[in-house]
């Protein structure tokens, strides 16, 4: 079975206070040198059958209508080998 | 015939009982609707109440938006069915694209629960016509995903068309853009807001005032005069 990964991230112009909170915690924990953190979501889809163009089109539609809210989020679809 | 106002219960909804009660206190007939219902039971208007439908999984309102009853409500709203979304209900309305924009985590990351002052900006919608533009009301606010966001062009359009229905007065509780607490669609039949009018309909509880009752008397008036 093939795996397709959908990464969903807040659009760059959208404030991400959760990412900021993570970033602020880093120096306190001894992790220096990180100038920015943005938090997103990763979906791992186990696909039945071949990951052909038709399957990827369906997954793209799924990501656009459901996994991501394109008003605030961008997404990337990747096929894992 | 009495005016029937439906209140939808999703798994994880919290405020359906209070919404049904508010409908009854305003003088309409409350009708419980279940998220899997395939009929709107001849209701004249619908309230999507607050809570954490589907546990807010994925995004608040994202899964509820695809429930069977929402198919009917989305189709109905486009034909003029009055729909009020409160808190999680507002999130469902933006996820359904019945209202523009989206709701994000509060900018301070805390759950907030307090009485909130709002200004009524648009008193012409189906759910606000019993108020006067400029009225300041105080009703409870309780959420963690209340930061209203839309792109600049959408915000400018909302402002230009008078579709910002409510604005926070005093401190902005969640970082919502342009202090927006609630908006309406172009036709004025769909309204969404983060604070909870259904918790402020009796002097005994809540804020001790009945500032929220106007939402429910508004829709009753609008439906009776229609």
PDB file of C-alpha atoms in Angstrom:
ATOM      1  CA  UNK A   1       0.000   0.000   0.000  1.00  0.00           C
ATOM      2  CA  UNK A   2       1.319   3.438  -0.869  1.00  0.00           C
ATOM      3  CA  UNK A   3       1.411   6.329   1.499  1.00  0.00           C
ATOM      4  CA  UNK A   4       0.517   9.878   0.567  1.00  0.00           C
ATOM      5  CA  UNK A   5       1.336  12.674   2.985  1.00  0.00           C
ATOM      6  CA  UNK A   6      -0.607  15.919   3.194  1.00  0.00           C
ATOM      7  CA  UNK A   7       1.134  18.722   5.089  1.00  0.00           C
ATOM      8  CA  UNK A   8      -1.119  21.560   6.189  1.00  0.00           C
ATOM      9  CA  UNK A   9       0.350  24.874   7.369  1.00  0.00           C
ATOM     10  CA  UNK A  10      -1.184  28.199   8.347  1.00  0.00           C
ATOM     11  CA  UNK A  11      -0.659  30.735   5.576  1.00  0.00           C
ATOM     12  CA  UNK A  12       2.440  32.874   6.155  1.00  0.00           C
ATOM     13  CA  UNK A  13       0.408  36.017   6.875  1.00  0.00           C
ATOM     14  CA  UNK A  14      -1.671  34.323   9.599  1.00  0.00           C
ATOM     15  CA  UNK A  15      -0.497  34.860  13.182  1.00  0.00           C
ATOM     16  CA  UNK A  16       0.460  31.547  14.852  1.00  0.00           C
ATOM     17  CA  UNK A  17       0.511  32.111  18.621  1.00  0.00           C
ATOM     18  CA  UNK A  18       1.064  28.384  19.281  1.00  0.00           C
ATOM     19  CA  UNK A  19       4.233  28.408  17.201  1.00  0.00           C
ATOM     20  CA  UNK A  20       5.334  31.572  18.984  1.00  0.00           C
ATOM     21  CA  UNK A  21       4.772  29.946  22.380  1.00  0.00           C
ATOM     22  CA  UNK A  22       6.921  26.986  21.311  1.00  0.00           C
ATOM     23  CA  UNK A  23       9.645  29.331  20.089  1.00  0.00           C
ATOM     24  CA  UNK A  24       9.638  31.293  23.342  1.00  0.00           C
ATOM     25  CA  UNK A  25      10.051  28.077  25.319  1.00  0.00           C
ATOM     26  CA  UNK A  26      13.153  26.977  23.395  1.00  0.00           C
ATOM     27  CA  UNK A  27      15.875  29.202  24.964  1.00  0.00           C
ATOM     28  CA  UNK A  28      14.508  28.371  28.413  1.00  0.00           C
ATOM     29  CA  UNK A  29      15.114  24.683  27.605  1.00  0.00           C
ATOM     30  CA  UNK A  30      18.622  25.353  26.366  1.00  0.00           C
ATOM     31  CA  UNK A  31      17.849  25.247  22.628  1.00  0.00           C
ATOM     32  CA  UNK A  32      19.309  28.401  21.139  1.00  0.00           C
ATOM     33  CA  UNK A  33      19.446  29.726  17.624  1.00  0.00           C
ATOM     34  CA  UNK A  34      15.834  29.223  16.494  1.00  0.00           C
ATOM     35  CA  UNK A  35      14.446  32.495  15.178  1.00  0.00           C
ATOM     36  CA  UNK A  36      10.937  31.300  14.320  1.00  0.00           C
ATOM     37  CA  UNK A  37       8.536  28.374  14.775  1.00  0.00           C
ATOM     38  CA  UNK A  38       5.304  27.691  12.870  1.00  0.00           C
ATOM     39  CA  UNK A  39       3.131  24.758  13.819  1.00  0.00           C
ATOM     40  CA  UNK A  40       1.182  22.687  11.280  1.00  0.00           C
ATOM     41  CA  UNK A  41      -0.539  19.371  10.720  1.00  0.00           C
ATOM     42  CA  UNK A  42       0.623  16.257   8.898  1.00  0.00           C
ATOM     43  CA  UNK A  43      -1.812  13.656   7.536  1.00  0.00           C
ATOM     44  CA  UNK A  44      -0.514  10.235   6.468  1.00  0.00           C
ATOM     45  CA  UNK A  45      -2.949   8.585   4.078  1.00  0.00           C
ATOM     46  CA  UNK A  46      -2.653   4.853   3.338  1.00  0.00           C
ATOM     47  CA  UNK A  47      -3.955   4.591  -0.198  1.00  0.00           C
ATOM     48  CA  UNK A  48      -5.624   1.452  -1.540  1.00  0.00           C
ATOM     49  CA  UNK A  49      -4.616   0.657  -5.116  1.00  0.00           C
ATOM     50  CA  UNK A  50      -2.240   2.598  -7.323  1.00  0.00           C
ATOM     51  CA  UNK A  51      -1.324   6.198  -6.587  1.00  0.00           C
ATOM     52  CA  UNK A  52      -1.997   7.392 -10.112  1.00  0.00           C
ATOM     53  CA  UNK A  53      -3.080  10.754 -11.366  1.00  0.00           C
ATOM     54  CA  UNK A  54      -6.745  10.041 -10.628  1.00  0.00           C
ATOM     55  CA  UNK A  55      -5.947   9.069  -7.023  1.00  0.00           C
ATOM     56  CA  UNK A  56      -3.839  12.177  -6.532  1.00  0.00           C
ATOM     57  CA  UNK A  57      -6.599  14.358  -7.957  1.00  0.00           C
ATOM     58  CA  UNK A  58      -9.027  12.850  -5.433  1.00  0.00           C
ATOM     59  CA  UNK A  59      -6.579  13.441  -2.589  1.00  0.00           C
ATOM     60  CA  UNK A  60      -6.035  17.008  -3.734  1.00  0.00           C
ATOM     61  CA  UNK A  61      -9.793  17.621  -3.645  1.00  0.00           C
ATOM     62  CA  UNK A  62      -9.958  15.973  -0.205  1.00  0.00           C
ATOM     63  CA  UNK A  63      -7.200  18.225   1.103  1.00  0.00           C
ATOM     64  CA  UNK A  64      -8.743  21.340  -0.400  1.00  0.00           C
ATOM     65  CA  UNK A  65     -12.280  20.735   0.871  1.00  0.00           C
ATOM     66  CA  UNK A  66     -11.674  18.991   4.186  1.00  0.00           C
ATOM     67  CA  UNK A  67      -8.127  18.479   5.510  1.00  0.00           C
ATOM     68  CA  UNK A  68      -7.226  22.138   5.040  1.00  0.00           C
ATOM     69  CA  UNK A  69      -9.300  25.289   5.342  1.00  0.00           C
ATOM     70  CA  UNK A  70      -7.874  27.250   2.435  1.00  0.00           C
ATOM     71  CA  UNK A  71      -9.103  30.524   3.913  1.00  0.00           C
ATOM     72  CA  UNK A  72      -6.304  30.244   6.489  1.00  0.00           C
ATOM     73  CA  UNK A  73      -4.159  27.264   5.467  1.00  0.00           C
ATOM     74  CA  UNK A  74      -1.980  26.047   2.595  1.00  0.00           C
ATOM     75  CA  UNK A  75      -1.314  22.376   1.906  1.00  0.00           C
ATOM     76  CA  UNK A  76       1.193  20.208   0.060  1.00  0.00           C
ATOM     77  CA  UNK A  77       0.525  16.644  -1.203  1.00  0.00           C
ATOM     78  CA  UNK A  78       3.551  14.307  -1.310  1.00  0.00           C
ATOM     79  CA  UNK A  79       3.804  10.662  -2.381  1.00  0.00           C
ATOM     80  CA  UNK A  80       6.099   8.686  -0.077  1.00  0.00           C
ATOM     81  CA  UNK A  81       8.181   6.022  -1.783  1.00  0.00           C
TER      82      UNK A  81
ATOM     83  CA  UNK B   1     -49.650  28.441  13.520  1.00  0.00           C
ATOM     84  CA  UNK B   2     -46.747  28.897  15.858  1.00  0.00           C
ATOM     85  CA  UNK B   3     -43.281  29.807  14.642  1.00  0.00           C
ATOM     86  CA  UNK B   4     -40.947  26.814  14.746  1.00  0.00           C
ATOM     87  CA  UNK B   5     -37.269  27.396  15.415  1.00  0.00           C
ATOM     88  CA  UNK B   6     -34.922  24.427  15.189  1.00  0.00           C
ATOM     89  CA  UNK B   7     -31.804  23.941  17.308  1.00  0.00           C
ATOM     90  CA  UNK B   8     -29.239  21.437  16.012  1.00  0.00           C
ATOM     91  CA  UNK B   9     -27.462  19.019  18.352  1.00  0.00           C
ATOM     92  CA  UNK B  10     -24.157  17.589  17.101  1.00  0.00           C
ATOM     93  CA  UNK B  11     -22.104  15.119  19.150  1.00  0.00           C
ATOM     94  CA  UNK B  12     -20.268  17.443  21.529  1.00  0.00           C
ATOM     95  CA  UNK B  13     -22.763  20.311  21.396  1.00  0.00           C
ATOM     96  CA  UNK B  14     -23.161  21.989  24.807  1.00  0.00           C
ATOM     97  CA  UNK B  15     -25.603  24.859  24.513  1.00  0.00           C
ATOM     98  CA  UNK B  16     -28.538  23.289  22.666  1.00  0.00           C
ATOM     99  CA  UNK B  17     -30.704  23.212  25.817  1.00  0.00           C
ATOM    100  CA  UNK B  18     -30.129  26.885  26.546  1.00  0.00           C
ATOM    101  CA  UNK B  19     -30.830  27.774  22.918  1.00  0.00           C
ATOM    102  CA  UNK B  20     -34.101  25.800  22.954  1.00  0.00           C
ATOM    103  CA  UNK B  21     -35.036  27.538  26.191  1.00  0.00           C
ATOM    104  CA  UNK B  22     -34.240  30.981  24.747  1.00  0.00           C
ATOM    105  CA  UNK B  23     -36.477  30.213  21.750  1.00  0.00           C
ATOM    106  CA  UNK B  24     -39.309  29.269  24.082  1.00  0.00           C
ATOM    107  CA  UNK B  25     -38.863  32.340  26.306  1.00  0.00           C
ATOM    108  CA  UNK B  26     -39.019  34.553  23.215  1.00  0.00           C
ATOM    109  CA  UNK B  27     -42.388  32.999  22.362  1.00  0.00           C
ATOM    110  CA  UNK B  28     -41.546  30.611  19.530  1.00  0.00           C
ATOM    111  CA  UNK B  29     -41.816  26.833  19.428  1.00  0.00           C
ATOM    112  CA  UNK B  30     -38.427  25.166  19.949  1.00  0.00           C
ATOM    113  CA  UNK B  31     -37.707  22.105  17.790  1.00  0.00           C
ATOM    114  CA  UNK B  32     -34.762  19.778  18.494  1.00  0.00           C
ATOM    115  CA  UNK B  33     -32.840  18.726  15.400  1.00  0.00           C
ATOM    116  CA  UNK B  34     -30.251  15.925  15.405  1.00  0.00           C
ATOM    117  CA  UNK B  35     -27.144  16.129  13.233  1.00  0.00           C
ATOM    118  CA  UNK B  36     -28.100  12.945  11.350  1.00  0.00           C
ATOM    119  CA  UNK B  37     -31.676  14.065  10.636  1.00  0.00           C
ATOM    120  CA  UNK B  38     -32.547  14.068   6.964  1.00  0.00           C
ATOM    121  CA  UNK B  39     -35.405  16.527   7.445  1.00  0.00           C
ATOM    122  CA  UNK B  40     -35.594  20.037   8.890  1.00  0.00           C
ATOM    123  CA  UNK B  41     -39.026  19.199  10.377  1.00  0.00           C
ATOM    124  CA  UNK B  42     -40.678  22.253   8.791  1.00  0.00           C
ATOM    125  CA  UNK B  43     -38.790  24.732  10.949  1.00  0.00           C
ATOM    126  CA  UNK B  44     -38.896  28.416   9.995  1.00  0.00           C
ATOM    127  CA  UNK B  45     -35.362  29.152  11.224  1.00  0.00           C
ATOM    128  CA  UNK B  46     -32.350  27.294  12.627  1.00  0.00           C
ATOM    129  CA  UNK B  47     -29.919  27.936  15.476  1.00  0.00           C
ATOM    130  CA  UNK B  48     -26.494  26.237  15.442  1.00  0.00           C
ATOM    131  CA  UNK B  49     -25.554  26.339  19.128  1.00  0.00           C
ATOM    132  CA  UNK B  50     -22.220  26.442  20.910  1.00  0.00           C
ATOM    133  CA  UNK B  51     -20.064  23.616  22.178  1.00  0.00           C
ATOM    134  CA  UNK B  52     -17.335  21.392  20.792  1.00  0.00           C
ATOM    135  CA  UNK B  53     -19.021  19.468  17.992  1.00  0.00           C
ATOM    136  CA  UNK B  54     -16.986  16.386  17.063  1.00  0.00           C
ATOM    137  CA  UNK B  55     -14.516  17.398  19.757  1.00  0.00           C
ATOM    138  CA  UNK B  56     -13.246  20.240  17.538  1.00  0.00           C
ATOM    139  CA  UNK B  57     -11.242  17.503  15.748  1.00  0.00           C
ATOM    140  CA  UNK B  58      -9.374  18.705  12.656  1.00  0.00           C
ATOM    141  CA  UNK B  59     -10.683  22.276  13.098  1.00  0.00           C
ATOM    142  CA  UNK B  60     -13.634  23.631  15.065  1.00  0.00           C
ATOM    143  CA  UNK B  61     -16.725  23.008  12.924  1.00  0.00           C
ATOM    144  CA  UNK B  62     -14.828  21.211  10.145  1.00  0.00           C
ATOM    145  CA  UNK B  63     -16.463  17.803  10.582  1.00  0.00           C
ATOM    146  CA  UNK B  64     -19.938  19.056  11.590  1.00  0.00           C
ATOM    147  CA  UNK B  65     -20.074  20.951   8.341  1.00  0.00           C
ATOM    148  CA  UNK B  66     -20.399  17.626   6.482  1.00  0.00           C
ATOM    149  CA  UNK B  67     -23.170  16.139   8.672  1.00  0.00           C
ATOM    150  CA  UNK B  68     -26.469  15.269   6.916  1.00  0.00           C
ATOM    151  CA  UNK B  69     -28.440  18.085   8.534  1.00  0.00           C
ATOM    152  CA  UNK B  70     -25.886  20.660   7.355  1.00  0.00           C
ATOM    153  CA  UNK B  71     -26.502  19.695   3.732  1.00  0.00           C
ATOM    154  CA  UNK B  72     -30.135  20.729   4.243  1.00  0.00           C
ATOM    155  CA  UNK B  73     -29.233  23.860   6.213  1.00  0.00           C
ATOM    156  CA  UNK B  74     -26.672  25.023   3.649  1.00  0.00           C
ATOM    157  CA  UNK B  75     -29.178  24.562   0.820  1.00  0.00           C
ATOM    158  CA  UNK B  76     -31.912  26.243   2.885  1.00  0.00           C
ATOM    159  CA  UNK B  77     -29.733  29.206   3.896  1.00  0.00           C
ATOM    160  CA  UNK B  78     -28.987  29.907   0.243  1.00  0.00           C
ATOM    161  CA  UNK B  79     -32.761  30.069  -0.329  1.00  0.00           C
ATOM    162  CA  UNK B  80     -33.274  32.479   2.579  1.00  0.00           C
ATOM    163  CA  UNK B  81     -33.748  30.197   5.614  1.00  0.00           C
ATOM    164  CA  UNK B  82     -32.682  32.249   8.656  1.00  0.00           C
ATOM    165  CA  UNK B  83     -29.681  30.651  10.406  1.00  0.00           C
ATOM    166  CA  UNK B  84     -27.959  31.866  13.572  1.00  0.00           C
ATOM    167  CA  UNK B  85     -24.576  30.355  14.476  1.00  0.00           C
ATOM    168  CA  UNK B  86     -23.400  30.944  18.027  1.00  0.00           C
ATOM    169  CA  UNK B  87     -19.738  30.279  18.945  1.00  0.00           C
ATOM    170  CA  UNK B  88     -19.130  26.731  17.603  1.00  0.00           C
ATOM    171  CA  UNK B  89     -22.163  27.375  15.374  1.00  0.00           C
ATOM    172  CA  UNK B  90     -20.364  30.431  13.927  1.00  0.00           C
ATOM    173  CA  UNK B  91     -17.340  28.198  13.289  1.00  0.00           C
ATOM    174  CA  UNK B  92     -19.602  25.715  11.473  1.00  0.00           C
ATOM    175  CA  UNK B  93     -20.966  28.562   9.324  1.00  0.00           C
ATOM    176  CA  UNK B  94     -17.491  29.736   8.265  1.00  0.00           C
ATOM    177  CA  UNK B  95     -16.401  26.147   7.566  1.00  0.00           C
ATOM    178  CA  UNK B  96     -19.565  25.773   5.454  1.00  0.00           C
ATOM    179  CA  UNK B  97     -18.660  28.983   3.587  1.00  0.00           C
ATOM    180  CA  UNK B  98     -22.080  30.406   4.394  1.00  0.00           C
ATOM    181  CA  UNK B  99     -20.087  33.198   6.047  1.00  0.00           C
ATOM    182  CA  UNK B 100     -16.637  34.362   4.927  1.00  0.00           C
ATOM    183  CA  UNK B 101     -13.439  34.119   6.956  1.00  0.00           C
ATOM    184  CA  UNK B 102     -12.313  31.616   9.581  1.00  0.00           C
ATOM    185  CA  UNK B 103     -11.820  31.289  13.325  1.00  0.00           C
ATOM    186  CA  UNK B 104      -8.395  30.765  14.865  1.00  0.00           C
ATOM    187  CA  UNK B 105      -6.975  30.073  18.320  1.00  0.00           C
ATOM    188  CA  UNK B 106      -7.234  33.131  20.619  1.00  0.00           C
ATOM    189  CA  UNK B 107      -4.068  35.223  20.303  1.00  0.00           C
ATOM    190  CA  UNK B 108      -3.268  34.760  24.035  1.00  0.00           C
ATOM    191  CA  UNK B 109      -3.931  30.971  23.822  1.00  0.00           C
ATOM    192  CA  UNK B 110      -6.243  30.981  26.848  1.00  0.00           C
ATOM    193  CA  UNK B 111      -9.819  29.814  27.084  1.00  0.00           C
ATOM    194  CA  UNK B 112     -11.839  32.884  27.930  1.00  0.00           C
ATOM    195  CA  UNK B 113     -15.089  32.949  29.914  1.00  0.00           C
ATOM    196  CA  UNK B 114     -16.594  36.265  30.911  1.00  0.00           C
ATOM    197  CA  UNK B 115     -19.328  38.800  30.252  1.00  0.00           C
ATOM    198  CA  UNK B 116     -18.481  40.666  27.083  1.00  0.00           C
ATOM    199  CA  UNK B 117     -19.692  44.032  25.893  1.00  0.00           C
ATOM    200  CA  UNK B 118     -20.627  44.232  22.204  1.00  0.00           C
ATOM    201  CA  UNK B 119     -21.877  46.966  19.923  1.00  0.00           C
ATOM    202  CA  UNK B 120     -24.691  46.114  17.519  1.00  0.00           C
ATOM    203  CA  UNK B 121     -23.445  47.433  14.175  1.00  0.00           C
ATOM    204  CA  UNK B 122     -26.167  46.073  11.916  1.00  0.00           C
ATOM    205  CA  UNK B 123     -29.762  45.995  13.178  1.00  0.00           C
ATOM    206  CA  UNK B 124     -31.277  45.038   9.837  1.00  0.00           C
ATOM    207  CA  UNK B 125     -30.567  41.294   9.824  1.00  0.00           C
ATOM    208  CA  UNK B 126     -33.165  38.615  10.552  1.00  0.00           C
ATOM    209  CA  UNK B 127     -31.563  38.066  13.958  1.00  0.00           C
ATOM    210  CA  UNK B 128     -30.866  41.678  15.036  1.00  0.00           C
ATOM    211  CA  UNK B 129     -33.876  43.720  13.891  1.00  0.00           C
ATOM    212  CA  UNK B 130     -35.167  44.086  17.463  1.00  0.00           C
ATOM    213  CA  UNK B 131     -31.997  46.016  18.354  1.00  0.00           C
ATOM    214  CA  UNK B 132     -30.975  49.504  17.232  1.00  0.00           C
ATOM    215  CA  UNK B 133     -27.651  50.072  15.520  1.00  0.00           C
ATOM    216  CA  UNK B 134     -25.235  51.411  18.126  1.00  0.00           C
ATOM    217  CA  UNK B 135     -26.844  49.513  21.027  1.00  0.00           C
ATOM    218  CA  UNK B 136     -24.291  48.163  23.488  1.00  0.00           C
ATOM    219  CA  UNK B 137     -25.184  44.787  24.953  1.00  0.00           C
ATOM    220  CA  UNK B 138     -23.443  42.530  27.464  1.00  0.00           C
ATOM    221  CA  UNK B 139     -23.601  38.750  26.989  1.00  0.00           C
ATOM    222  CA  UNK B 140     -21.326  35.841  27.974  1.00  0.00           C
ATOM    223  CA  UNK B 141     -18.281  34.928  25.880  1.00  0.00           C
ATOM    224  CA  UNK B 142     -16.583  31.528  26.314  1.00  0.00           C
ATOM    225  CA  UNK B 143     -14.202  30.028  23.787  1.00  0.00           C
ATOM    226  CA  UNK B 144     -10.612  29.333  22.837  1.00  0.00           C
ATOM    227  CA  UNK B 145     -10.969  29.539  19.048  1.00  0.00           C
ATOM    228  CA  UNK B 146     -12.562  32.964  18.737  1.00  0.00           C
ATOM    229  CA  UNK B 147     -10.076  34.985  16.698  1.00  0.00           C
ATOM    230  CA  UNK B 148     -11.993  35.994  13.586  1.00  0.00           C
ATOM    231  CA  UNK B 149      -9.743  36.208  10.536  1.00  0.00           C
ATOM    232  CA  UNK B 150     -10.260  37.028   6.877  1.00  0.00           C
ATOM    233  CA  UNK B 151      -8.076  38.616   4.223  1.00  0.00           C
ATOM    234  CA  UNK B 152      -8.013  42.410   3.931  1.00  0.00           C
ATOM    235  CA  UNK B 153     -10.163  42.463   0.816  1.00  0.00           C
ATOM    236  CA  UNK B 154     -12.897  40.413   2.534  1.00  0.00           C
ATOM    237  CA  UNK B 155     -12.725  42.607   5.640  1.00  0.00           C
ATOM    238  CA  UNK B 156     -13.012  45.777   3.540  1.00  0.00           C
ATOM    239  CA  UNK B 157     -15.969  44.280   1.707  1.00  0.00           C
ATOM    240  CA  UNK B 158     -17.693  43.304   4.986  1.00  0.00           C
ATOM    241  CA  UNK B 159     -17.218  46.844   6.299  1.00  0.00           C
ATOM    242  CA  UNK B 160     -18.369  48.495   3.073  1.00  0.00           C
ATOM    243  CA  UNK B 161     -21.523  46.380   2.908  1.00  0.00           C
ATOM    244  CA  UNK B 162     -22.365  46.835   6.606  1.00  0.00           C
ATOM    245  CA  UNK B 163     -21.949  43.130   7.218  1.00  0.00           C
ATOM    246  CA  UNK B 164     -20.004  43.456  10.464  1.00  0.00           C
ATOM    247  CA  UNK B 165     -22.982  42.760  12.717  1.00  0.00           C
ATOM    248  CA  UNK B 166     -21.239  43.012  16.121  1.00  0.00           C
ATOM    249  CA  UNK B 167     -17.998  44.446  17.377  1.00  0.00           C
ATOM    250  CA  UNK B 168     -16.258  43.931  20.723  1.00  0.00           C
ATOM    251  CA  UNK B 169     -16.302  47.048  22.901  1.00  0.00           C
ATOM    252  CA  UNK B 170     -13.430  47.755  25.291  1.00  0.00           C
ATOM    253  CA  UNK B 171     -10.695  45.139  25.220  1.00  0.00           C
ATOM    254  CA  UNK B 172     -10.578  42.818  22.212  1.00  0.00           C
ATOM    255  CA  UNK B 173     -10.830  39.395  23.921  1.00  0.00           C
ATOM    256  CA  UNK B 174      -9.119  37.210  21.304  1.00  0.00           C
ATOM    257  CA  UNK B 175      -7.283  39.257  18.675  1.00  0.00           C
ATOM    258  CA  UNK B 176     -10.135  39.109  16.160  1.00  0.00           C
ATOM    259  CA  UNK B 177      -9.441  41.373  13.198  1.00  0.00           C
ATOM    260  CA  UNK B 178     -11.132  44.800  13.366  1.00  0.00           C
ATOM    261  CA  UNK B 179     -12.691  43.773  16.705  1.00  0.00           C
ATOM    262  CA  UNK B 180     -15.241  41.670  14.848  1.00  0.00           C
ATOM    263  CA  UNK B 181     -17.520  39.618  17.118  1.00  0.00           C
ATOM    264  CA  UNK B 182     -20.128  38.668  14.530  1.00  0.00           C
ATOM    265  CA  UNK B 183     -20.964  39.021  10.846  1.00  0.00           C
ATOM    266  CA  UNK B 184     -23.871  38.465   8.474  1.00  0.00           C
ATOM    267  CA  UNK B 185     -24.193  37.233   4.913  1.00  0.00           C
ATOM    268  CA  UNK B 186     -25.229  39.537   2.103  1.00  0.00           C
ATOM    269  CA  UNK B 187     -28.947  38.738   2.412  1.00  0.00           C
ATOM    270  CA  UNK B 188     -28.976  39.170   6.210  1.00  0.00           C
ATOM    271  CA  UNK B 189     -30.578  35.775   6.897  1.00  0.00           C
ATOM    272  CA  UNK B 190     -27.364  34.124   8.117  1.00  0.00           C
ATOM    273  CA  UNK B 191     -25.672  35.587  11.199  1.00  0.00           C
ATOM    274  CA  UNK B 192     -22.753  34.211  13.211  1.00  0.00           C
ATOM    275  CA  UNK B 193     -21.182  35.509  16.409  1.00  0.00           C
ATOM    276  CA  UNK B 194     -18.803  34.235  19.075  1.00  0.00           C
ATOM    277  CA  UNK B 195     -20.545  35.450  22.285  1.00  0.00           C
ATOM    278  CA  UNK B 196     -23.647  33.672  23.607  1.00  0.00           C
ATOM    279  CA  UNK B 197     -26.996  35.494  23.516  1.00  0.00           C
ATOM    280  CA  UNK B 198     -28.839  32.327  24.615  1.00  0.00           C
ATOM    281  CA  UNK B 199     -27.148  32.546  28.033  1.00  0.00           C
ATOM    282  CA  UNK B 200     -28.530  36.035  28.647  1.00  0.00           C
ATOM    283  CA  UNK B 201     -32.291  35.741  28.322  1.00  0.00           C
ATOM    284  CA  UNK B 202     -33.386  35.659  31.970  1.00  0.00           C
ATOM    285  CA  UNK B 203     -32.490  38.093  34.759  1.00  0.00           C
ATOM    286  CA  UNK B 204     -31.940  35.251  37.235  1.00  0.00           C
ATOM    287  CA  UNK B 205     -28.878  33.770  35.533  1.00  0.00           C
ATOM    288  CA  UNK B 206     -25.912  34.779  33.429  1.00  0.00           C
ATOM    289  CA  UNK B 207     -25.167  38.473  33.223  1.00  0.00           C
ATOM    290  CA  UNK B 208     -28.291  39.277  35.241  1.00  0.00           C
ATOM    291  CA  UNK B 209     -29.577  41.055  32.170  1.00  0.00           C
ATOM    292  CA  UNK B 210     -31.619  39.895  29.217  1.00  0.00           C
ATOM    293  CA  UNK B 211     -29.504  41.511  26.495  1.00  0.00           C
ATOM    294  CA  UNK B 212     -29.422  38.309  24.445  1.00  0.00           C
ATOM    295  CA  UNK B 213     -33.174  37.890  24.177  1.00  0.00           C
ATOM    296  CA  UNK B 214     -33.320  40.340  21.281  1.00  0.00           C
ATOM    297  CA  UNK B 215     -31.822  37.765  18.895  1.00  0.00           C
ATOM    298  CA  UNK B 216     -34.776  35.465  19.466  1.00  0.00           C
ATOM    299  CA  UNK B 217     -37.463  38.176  19.516  1.00  0.00           C
ATOM    300  CA  UNK B 218     -35.907  39.599  16.326  1.00  0.00           C
ATOM    301  CA  UNK B 219     -36.316  36.384  14.378  1.00  0.00           C
ATOM    302  CA  UNK B 220     -39.825  35.871  15.729  1.00  0.00           C
ATOM    303  CA  UNK B 221     -40.849  39.357  14.608  1.00  0.00           C
ATOM    304  CA  UNK B 222     -39.208  38.897  11.239  1.00  0.00           C
ATOM    305  CA  UNK B 223     -40.951  35.576  10.636  1.00  0.00           C
ATOM    306  CA  UNK B 224     -44.366  36.774  11.777  1.00  0.00           C
ATOM    307  CA  UNK B 225     -44.223  39.891   9.617  1.00  0.00           C
ATOM    308  CA  UNK B 226     -43.022  37.877   6.607  1.00  0.00           C
TER     309      UNK B 226
END
